XYZ file of C-alpha atoms in Angstrom:
575
model
C 94.384 233.060 148.011
C 96.159 229.422 147.325
C 99.321 227.718 146.744
C 100.461 229.112 144.056
C 100.833 232.214 145.556
C 103.156 230.507 148.055
C 106.901 231.853 146.606
C 105.586 235.169 146.532
C 104.450 234.582 150.445
C 108.670 233.309 150.922
C 110.218 236.241 148.830
C 107.871 238.709 150.707
C 109.554 236.919 154.415
C 113.001 236.574 153.060
C 113.162 240.421 151.405
C 111.505 241.468 154.571
C 113.686 239.733 157.885
C 116.880 238.041 156.025
C 115.148 234.489 156.750
C 111.624 232.925 156.848
C 110.475 232.128 160.604
C 108.693 229.603 161.728
C 106.235 231.923 162.601
C 106.066 233.378 158.977
C 105.688 229.785 158.075
C 102.623 229.199 160.629
C 101.054 232.505 158.961
C 101.483 231.443 155.138
C 100.094 227.784 155.979
C 96.745 229.678 157.685
C 96.638 232.933 154.244
C 97.607 229.043 151.867
C 95.568 226.444 153.339
C 99.184 224.569 153.116
C 100.717 222.274 155.702
C 103.749 223.654 157.713
C 105.138 220.885 156.542
C 104.877 221.374 152.614
C 106.286 224.518 152.982
C 109.153 223.899 154.846
C 109.968 220.974 152.233
C 109.702 224.199 150.025
C 112.002 226.693 151.845
C 114.275 223.546 151.780
C 114.752 222.681 148.219
C 115.288 226.180 147.373
C 118.891 228.343 147.301
C 117.868 231.688 148.355
C 115.618 231.132 150.992
C 116.708 230.813 155.187
C 115.391 228.667 157.716
C 117.769 230.622 160.088
C 118.816 234.380 160.111
C 120.810 235.461 157.482
C 123.689 239.157 157.983
C 121.666 242.330 157.064
C 123.749 241.331 153.377
C 123.598 238.982 151.600
C 126.354 237.783 149.211
C 126.505 234.907 147.177
C 129.250 234.667 145.385
C 129.425 232.863 141.878
C 131.738 229.389 142.123
C 131.120 228.482 138.243
C 134.488 226.776 136.273
C 134.809 230.230 133.868
C 134.606 231.882 137.946
C 136.986 229.704 139.001
C 139.134 230.376 136.364
C 139.268 234.591 136.309
C 140.121 234.728 140.498
C 137.315 233.280 141.969
C 140.090 231.684 145.443
C 141.500 235.597 145.886
C 137.976 236.744 145.542
C 136.358 234.441 147.948
C 139.326 235.172 150.674
C 139.264 238.844 150.277
C 135.390 238.616 151.034
C 135.897 236.658 154.248
C 138.890 238.624 155.340
C 136.888 241.903 155.097
C 133.548 240.784 156.353
C 135.325 238.829 159.522
C 133.026 235.638 158.414
C 133.042 232.101 156.108
C 131.296 231.044 153.236
C 128.190 228.799 154.098
C 128.705 229.590 158.016
C 126.423 231.122 160.319
C 128.398 234.751 159.125
C 127.142 237.585 161.633
C 124.422 240.563 161.848
C 126.049 242.311 159.061
C 126.737 239.900 156.188
C 126.540 236.408 155.950
C 128.459 234.842 152.469
C 127.287 231.410 149.771
C 129.046 230.140 147.308
C 126.506 230.041 144.497
C 126.344 228.698 141.592
C 126.230 230.049 137.517
C 124.434 233.616 138.102
C 123.955 234.745 134.603
C 126.916 236.687 134.699
C 130.375 234.386 133.087
C 130.968 237.426 130.707
C 132.019 239.411 133.773
C 133.712 237.286 136.302
C 134.504 237.011 139.026
C 130.847 238.120 139.927
C 128.771 238.587 142.788
C 125.073 238.915 143.882
C 124.968 241.389 147.394
C 121.775 241.492 148.148
C 120.733 240.363 144.908
C 122.510 243.051 143.400
C 125.454 242.160 140.524
C 129.105 243.139 141.079
C 131.506 242.033 138.166
C 134.965 242.094 137.091
C 135.307 241.627 141.354
C 139.175 241.373 142.679
C 140.551 241.664 146.060
C 140.582 245.645 146.301
C 137.603 245.768 144.514
C 136.187 243.633 147.691
C 137.881 246.008 149.795
C 136.502 249.058 148.390
C 132.707 247.168 148.561
C 132.668 246.532 151.898
C 134.506 249.843 152.998
C 131.203 251.333 151.610
C 128.811 249.225 153.208
C 130.326 249.630 156.135
C 130.326 253.434 155.707
C 125.735 252.987 155.679
C 125.567 252.725 151.424
C 123.558 251.701 150.319
C 124.441 248.677 147.663
C 121.891 250.249 145.196
C 123.710 252.796 144.464
C 127.036 251.263 143.760
C 125.947 248.474 141.703
C 127.590 247.105 138.907
C 126.219 248.610 135.276
C 124.887 244.706 133.818
C 124.854 245.467 130.067
C 126.160 242.004 128.565
C 128.070 243.760 125.397
C 126.928 242.424 121.770
C 130.168 241.106 119.748
C 128.533 240.538 116.661
C 125.901 240.254 114.943
C 125.322 238.724 110.925
C 126.076 241.352 107.680
C 124.380 241.893 105.100
C 121.047 242.292 107.125
C 121.099 238.848 108.324
C 120.394 239.882 111.888
C 116.847 238.544 113.720
C 117.031 239.066 117.263
C 119.734 242.468 117.387
C 117.998 245.127 114.563
C 116.253 248.539 115.105
C 113.043 247.787 117.317
C 109.515 249.089 117.291
C 106.921 248.381 120.343
C 104.652 246.339 118.985
C 104.867 246.291 115.716
C 104.530 242.477 115.862
C 101.158 242.581 117.428
C 100.270 244.662 115.522
C 101.269 242.992 112.019
C 100.459 239.912 113.709
C 95.971 240.863 114.102
C 96.492 241.124 109.908
C 96.229 237.591 110.498
C 93.965 234.365 112.336
C 95.150 232.939 115.382
C 95.473 229.352 113.210
C 97.314 231.879 110.502
C 99.738 232.685 113.286
C 100.616 229.165 114.124
C 100.721 228.549 110.243
C 103.762 230.875 110.171
C 106.023 229.704 113.052
C 105.215 225.974 111.410
C 106.701 227.292 108.331
C 109.238 229.131 109.749
C 110.948 226.066 111.283
C 111.625 227.663 114.201
C 112.801 225.618 117.320
C 112.540 225.725 120.970
C 115.822 227.895 121.685
C 116.431 226.166 124.768
C 117.603 223.096 124.204
C 115.794 220.826 123.795
C 114.856 222.202 120.310
C 111.215 221.437 120.072
C 109.362 222.806 117.144
C 107.422 225.796 118.671
C 104.349 225.752 115.796
C 103.211 221.734 117.216
C 103.598 223.713 121.088
C 101.641 226.873 120.154
C 98.779 224.011 117.811
C 99.019 221.142 120.143
C 97.863 223.735 122.415
C 95.022 225.741 120.610
C 93.253 222.668 119.554
C 92.629 222.265 123.520
C 89.614 223.056 124.350
C 89.204 225.116 127.511
C 88.535 228.569 128.714
C 91.852 228.698 131.149
C 95.440 228.446 129.351
C 98.437 229.842 129.552
C 101.423 230.882 128.364
C 104.778 230.677 130.317
C 107.949 232.133 129.222
C 110.899 229.912 130.778
C 113.178 232.659 132.530
C 114.957 230.807 134.838
C 117.997 230.241 132.111
C 120.673 228.363 135.232
C 123.325 226.524 132.541
C 126.327 227.663 133.590
C 128.468 229.497 131.184
C 124.710 230.781 129.837
C 123.783 234.373 129.862
C 122.511 235.016 126.191
C 118.304 235.432 127.472
C 119.860 237.860 130.182
C 120.903 239.527 127.554
C 117.194 239.499 125.849
C 115.858 241.236 128.717
C 118.043 243.389 128.995
C 118.399 244.993 125.762
C 114.852 244.462 123.971
C 112.497 242.068 126.221
C 109.636 243.655 124.497
C 110.707 240.969 121.708
C 109.951 238.365 124.612
C 106.380 240.055 125.633
C 105.175 240.772 121.846
C 106.487 236.699 121.285
C 104.190 236.103 124.883
C 100.967 238.127 123.885
C 101.271 236.667 120.332
C 101.782 233.296 121.909
C 98.301 234.125 123.425
C 96.287 235.339 120.249
C 96.743 232.400 118.182
C 96.537 229.796 121.457
C 93.287 231.434 122.479
C 94.979 232.095 126.432
C 94.634 234.643 128.204
C 97.291 235.182 130.855
C 101.210 234.566 130.293
C 103.642 234.574 132.943
C 107.032 235.233 132.981
C 109.352 232.535 135.243
C 112.514 235.165 135.879
C 115.316 233.400 137.840
C 115.839 234.834 141.439
C 119.641 235.521 139.730
C 117.937 238.327 137.311
C 115.638 240.130 140.407
C 118.009 243.469 139.820
C 116.393 244.045 136.586
C 112.757 242.945 137.403
C 111.674 246.151 137.996
C 112.470 247.812 134.880
C 110.304 244.444 132.992
C 106.973 245.843 135.590
C 107.487 249.067 134.253
C 108.044 248.378 130.565
C 104.654 245.475 131.163
C 102.559 248.363 132.736
C 104.041 250.711 129.340
C 102.283 247.531 126.850
C 98.659 248.125 129.202
C 99.119 251.852 128.924
C 99.714 251.142 125.192
C 96.715 248.639 124.632
C 99.109 246.172 123.490
C 97.818 244.327 126.960
C 94.586 244.271 128.664
C 91.451 243.684 127.489
C 90.138 243.851 123.132
C 94.302 244.291 122.336
C 94.301 247.192 119.349
C 90.648 246.750 119.212
C 90.078 243.198 118.279
C 86.587 241.988 119.978
C 88.013 238.876 122.551
C 92.391 239.830 122.401
C 92.851 239.334 126.437
C 96.158 239.249 127.430
C 97.406 239.922 130.883
C 101.214 239.112 132.655
C 102.869 238.893 135.115
C 106.035 237.724 136.380
C 106.600 234.600 139.019
C 110.693 234.845 140.712
C 111.683 231.672 140.816
C 114.521 230.865 144.082
C 117.310 229.361 143.337
C 116.658 225.707 141.350
C 118.932 224.186 138.608
C 116.347 221.908 137.780
C 113.398 224.185 137.364
C 114.749 225.009 134.136
C 112.574 221.925 132.869
C 109.773 222.564 131.561
C 107.782 220.564 134.228
C 109.842 221.280 137.136
C 108.918 224.820 136.884
C 105.721 224.255 136.505
C 105.753 223.019 139.894
C 107.012 225.257 141.175
C 105.171 227.895 139.741
C 102.017 225.801 141.978
C 103.517 226.287 144.803
C 105.807 222.919 145.441
C 109.235 221.758 144.896
C 110.952 221.355 141.833
C 111.308 218.438 140.987
C 110.451 217.059 137.493
C 106.962 214.751 137.882
C 106.514 211.757 136.120
C 103.854 213.105 134.321
C 101.198 211.195 131.714
C 100.627 214.338 129.287
C 102.612 217.058 128.219
C 102.017 220.596 129.130
C 99.511 221.854 126.656
C 96.950 218.858 127.599
C 97.799 219.428 131.402
C 100.347 221.700 132.564
C 99.955 224.968 134.661
C 96.353 224.567 137.223
C 96.230 220.847 134.933
C 95.386 223.934 132.099
C 96.260 224.370 129.060
C 99.806 225.637 128.548
C 102.582 226.500 126.511
C 106.151 226.355 127.926
C 108.593 228.895 125.872
C 112.118 229.724 126.414
C 113.406 234.018 126.876
C 114.662 233.003 123.090
C 112.373 231.354 121.286
C 109.494 233.959 121.998
C 112.030 236.471 120.893
C 112.341 235.142 117.243
C 108.555 234.406 117.382
C 107.760 237.396 117.681
C 110.409 238.951 114.719
C 108.895 236.475 112.157
C 105.652 238.052 112.515
C 107.062 240.896 112.230
C 109.249 240.408 109.477
C 107.765 237.242 107.783
C 108.731 233.586 107.662
C 110.565 234.002 104.755
C 112.932 236.125 106.023
C 113.489 234.194 108.802
C 113.978 230.847 105.943
C 116.215 232.509 103.544
C 119.481 232.197 105.571
C 121.159 229.280 108.184
C 120.568 225.669 107.040
C 117.462 223.583 105.183
C 117.011 221.808 108.840
C 117.908 225.012 110.730
C 117.039 228.383 109.368
C 117.527 231.310 111.050
C 120.168 232.653 113.841
C 121.051 231.610 116.707
C 122.162 233.588 119.957
C 125.703 232.003 121.560
C 126.758 233.387 125.184
C 130.826 232.934 124.764
C 133.172 233.100 127.928
C 136.490 232.321 128.812
C 139.969 232.253 127.173
C 138.742 234.871 124.877
C 139.869 238.266 124.106
C 135.671 239.235 123.034
C 133.356 237.725 125.876
C 129.448 238.381 125.397
C 126.954 237.712 122.161
C 127.056 236.748 119.130
C 123.886 236.095 117.254
C 125.295 233.864 114.214
C 123.525 232.279 111.568
C 123.209 228.639 112.214
C 125.257 227.269 109.643
C 128.847 228.894 110.876
C 131.508 226.578 112.191
C 133.352 227.057 115.577
C 135.907 228.016 113.907
C 135.065 231.059 112.781
C 133.305 231.191 116.011
C 136.976 231.297 117.760
C 138.259 233.034 115.503
C 140.029 236.185 114.343
C 136.694 237.881 112.950
C 134.913 236.817 116.294
C 135.660 235.517 119.571
C 139.209 236.068 118.749
C 140.640 232.214 121.401
C 143.591 232.533 122.670
C 145.277 229.156 121.589
C 141.779 226.822 122.000
C 141.671 223.381 123.282
C 138.569 222.624 124.886
C 135.509 223.821 124.164
C 132.221 223.193 125.620
C 129.962 223.299 124.045
C 125.660 223.799 125.245
C 127.410 224.437 129.079
C 128.504 221.410 131.505
C 125.398 219.039 129.943
C 126.515 219.705 126.566
C 129.348 218.452 124.537
C 133.047 219.254 124.639
C 134.822 219.108 121.164
C 138.330 219.214 120.409
C 140.211 221.094 117.770
C 140.196 218.365 115.784
C 136.203 219.157 114.937
C 136.717 223.181 114.727
C 135.179 223.098 111.124
C 131.406 221.260 112.591
C 128.786 223.646 112.261
C 126.398 224.766 114.183
C 122.769 223.790 113.665
C 120.739 220.526 113.563
C 122.140 218.616 110.694
C 125.814 218.874 113.209
C 126.457 220.303 116.550
C 123.280 221.847 118.270
C 123.765 224.605 120.416
C 121.532 225.647 123.159
C 123.486 228.801 123.593
C 126.932 228.189 124.975
C 130.061 228.488 124.495
C 132.958 228.058 127.367
C 136.348 228.387 126.171
C 139.457 227.377 127.731
C 143.102 227.236 126.741
C 145.852 224.341 126.829
C 146.858 225.264 129.822
C 143.412 224.353 131.557
C 143.411 221.422 133.125
C 140.515 219.302 131.626
C 140.380 216.954 134.930
C 139.880 220.738 136.874
C 137.350 221.741 134.924
C 135.204 218.366 134.960
C 135.310 218.091 138.320
C 133.958 221.735 138.620
C 130.476 220.428 136.420
C 130.232 217.281 138.140
C 130.232 218.839 141.452
C 127.756 221.553 139.518
C 125.662 218.474 138.323
C 126.258 216.963 142.480
C 124.806 219.769 144.378
C 121.732 220.743 141.866
C 119.927 216.999 142.036
C 116.660 217.465 142.915
C 117.455 213.859 144.789
C 114.161 212.531 143.651
C 115.707 209.945 141.314
C 118.130 207.138 142.299
C 120.109 206.958 139.778
C 121.031 210.639 139.788
C 121.538 211.377 142.973
C 123.632 208.655 143.627
C 124.915 208.518 140.492
C 126.129 211.800 139.782
C 128.295 211.522 143.447
C 129.790 208.207 142.464
C 131.133 210.343 138.783
C 132.108 213.487 140.811
C 134.113 210.762 143.222
C 136.097 208.723 139.951
C 136.951 212.089 138.623
C 138.493 213.008 141.650
C 140.688 209.976 142.220
C 142.015 210.569 138.556
C 142.844 213.867 139.707
C 144.631 211.702 142.317
C 146.308 209.936 139.501
C 144.222 206.797 141.389
C 141.732 205.317 138.317
C 142.866 202.931 136.300
C 141.594 201.851 132.922
C 139.360 199.581 134.290
C 137.803 202.580 136.595
C 137.431 204.599 133.322
C 134.764 201.603 131.995
C 132.808 201.745 135.020
C 132.756 205.752 133.917
C 131.705 205.430 131.384
C 128.615 202.455 132.055
C 127.782 204.950 135.302
C 127.109 207.258 132.708
C 125.306 205.370 130.524
C 122.872 203.909 133.328
C 122.514 207.787 134.928
C 121.749 209.221 131.198
C 119.132 205.712 131.084
C 117.331 205.748 133.895
C 117.310 209.342 135.149
C 113.761 210.888 135.208
C 114.737 214.197 133.683
C 116.811 215.949 131.488
C 119.686 216.976 134.009
C 120.404 213.129 134.516
C 119.921 212.230 131.412
C 122.491 214.848 130.407
C 124.945 215.450 133.709
C 127.385 212.673 132.153
C 127.360 214.059 128.774
C 130.952 215.865 128.945
C 132.540 213.563 130.947
C 131.952 210.304 129.001
C 132.683 212.620 125.960
C 135.666 213.827 126.883
C 137.211 210.281 127.285
C 137.099 209.441 124.182
C 137.762 213.129 122.724
C 141.263 213.859 124.854
C 142.602 210.692 124.500
C 146.004 212.042 124.038
C 145.339 213.653 128.106
C 143.755 211.016 129.831
C 146.508 208.566 129.183
C 148.973 210.902 130.844
C 146.249 210.322 133.527
C 145.385 207.115 133.984
C 147.705 203.835 134.021
C 146.578 200.652 133.032
C 145.666 198.330 136.053
C 149.216 196.462 135.710
C 150.856 199.319 136.729
C 148.120 201.086 139.271
C 148.304 197.315 141.697
C 150.762 198.703 144.363
C 148.268 201.506 144.783
C 145.998 200.475 146.154
C 145.435 201.180 150.415
C 146.357 197.915 151.831
C 145.037 198.569 154.823
C 146.369 195.686 156.717
C 150.080 196.408 156.013
C 149.166 199.975 156.452
C 149.134 199.948 160.152
C 151.147 196.873 160.806
C 153.888 198.630 161.999
C 151.708 201.099 164.371
C 150.309 197.309 165.504
C 153.658 195.691 166.361
C 154.864 198.874 168.348
C 151.447 198.631 170.274
C 152.373 194.850 171.031
C 156.143 195.745 172.155
C 155.128 197.713 174.554
C 152.666 195.696 175.569
C 155.277 192.668 176.407
């Protein structure tokens, strides 16, 4: 057993005892031949591992911006009142309370995880009832919320790609009619792009892995969906998980990989047992295992690797570091993962949605996929919408759909939308003047999230929440991201207090460009986006918040003036 089993071993102790003791660390060290110091550094990196004892019931309350707008403060106070504990402090034998970033339940806020079981649409009254049931000895698994995403819209005229009838193994049966190279050619021709935010060509990635002559290759499903406001991958796993599994199997067939690994974010472990059961069902039907469907040499096994709470692990390189039993810090790599990835072997890392689309493309043919969307971006896209809309949930839209259509009466029914955040905090906000922009490569791309805010919402409050998120989630390896996001957060606070000048607005833009240019991974390269874009797109709002330099001079803090009266009193008493 090597250090790639480290996360699993840590979870064993965390689940069993509520924390990872020094004794546990020493035991794991001997088992995996990894030093205590290295193990402790890994424990400290992840949000859901604890070195100190926690209560029998750990409660993680989501503090994302949508949660804040839906009643977070009242729910937080209710938890503290009912449990007698304070958030992010020691707690007691029964309860420990923690705030956490987005848990993938933005369509059902406020939401929390209690012993990693989901509780949604919380109110102070619901909190009181939940804590009463726990105190009465009831198991949280028996009264947890029944989480299912609402599929609010699919394209008309039989243009749905993902959300249409599913038959287990159909795409695999179709796939084995072709050679591995023909499968890749079909994916190439379809122009399928990665759906996790990078929009990298899926066919190119598969081809790159296939051409590497190595006996061992891996297919990794990136299910570490951590961007606030995004819950589309959870919807796919809960409604059509077989599509993702089949996409991985087809990728294995096409590239020659024999093993697939689903890296599942810790916040989604409540449906892990169902996934494991489905994988066993695939095995029983000879869609996994040896000589799949009688094809000699078509072997593919699959397992699930549970993450431990780190947004930056959504980056492929950081995810691989995490799987190898290290801190999920994006390394400086000389080679792509398709050449030297997991265990230094050729590896394909694809997003949940990308794999589901790959499965459908093989099932129905690339021409079906190419018949919709735009010339540069064919097919459909899954969007998770939350915020000030009447119908939060999942939307499968045809590429080329306008923002105005998404917000309109036929779809999400937004109420007086004003500030719309596309692709989560790392994406781009759009103003009403841009609502006719289309979602596609030719215009504005969307990784999968729309957070809608009306005119009653304070833009600086939204941006403060975003910057707090990036400040907390930065892995801290590179100074531009670690220090820069802290500085930008302080600048936003100053704007909120009405103490920021025009000069400081320009400083914010300069700091943002430094962070984007000098950071080593996607977190830092995208974290300033919302703030910088907002300063230019919502000038009417910021003109009321930012004073000209000449008018703000009088509020600058003067230490000598502030203490002069105190000094004079002291001097008088000493006469």
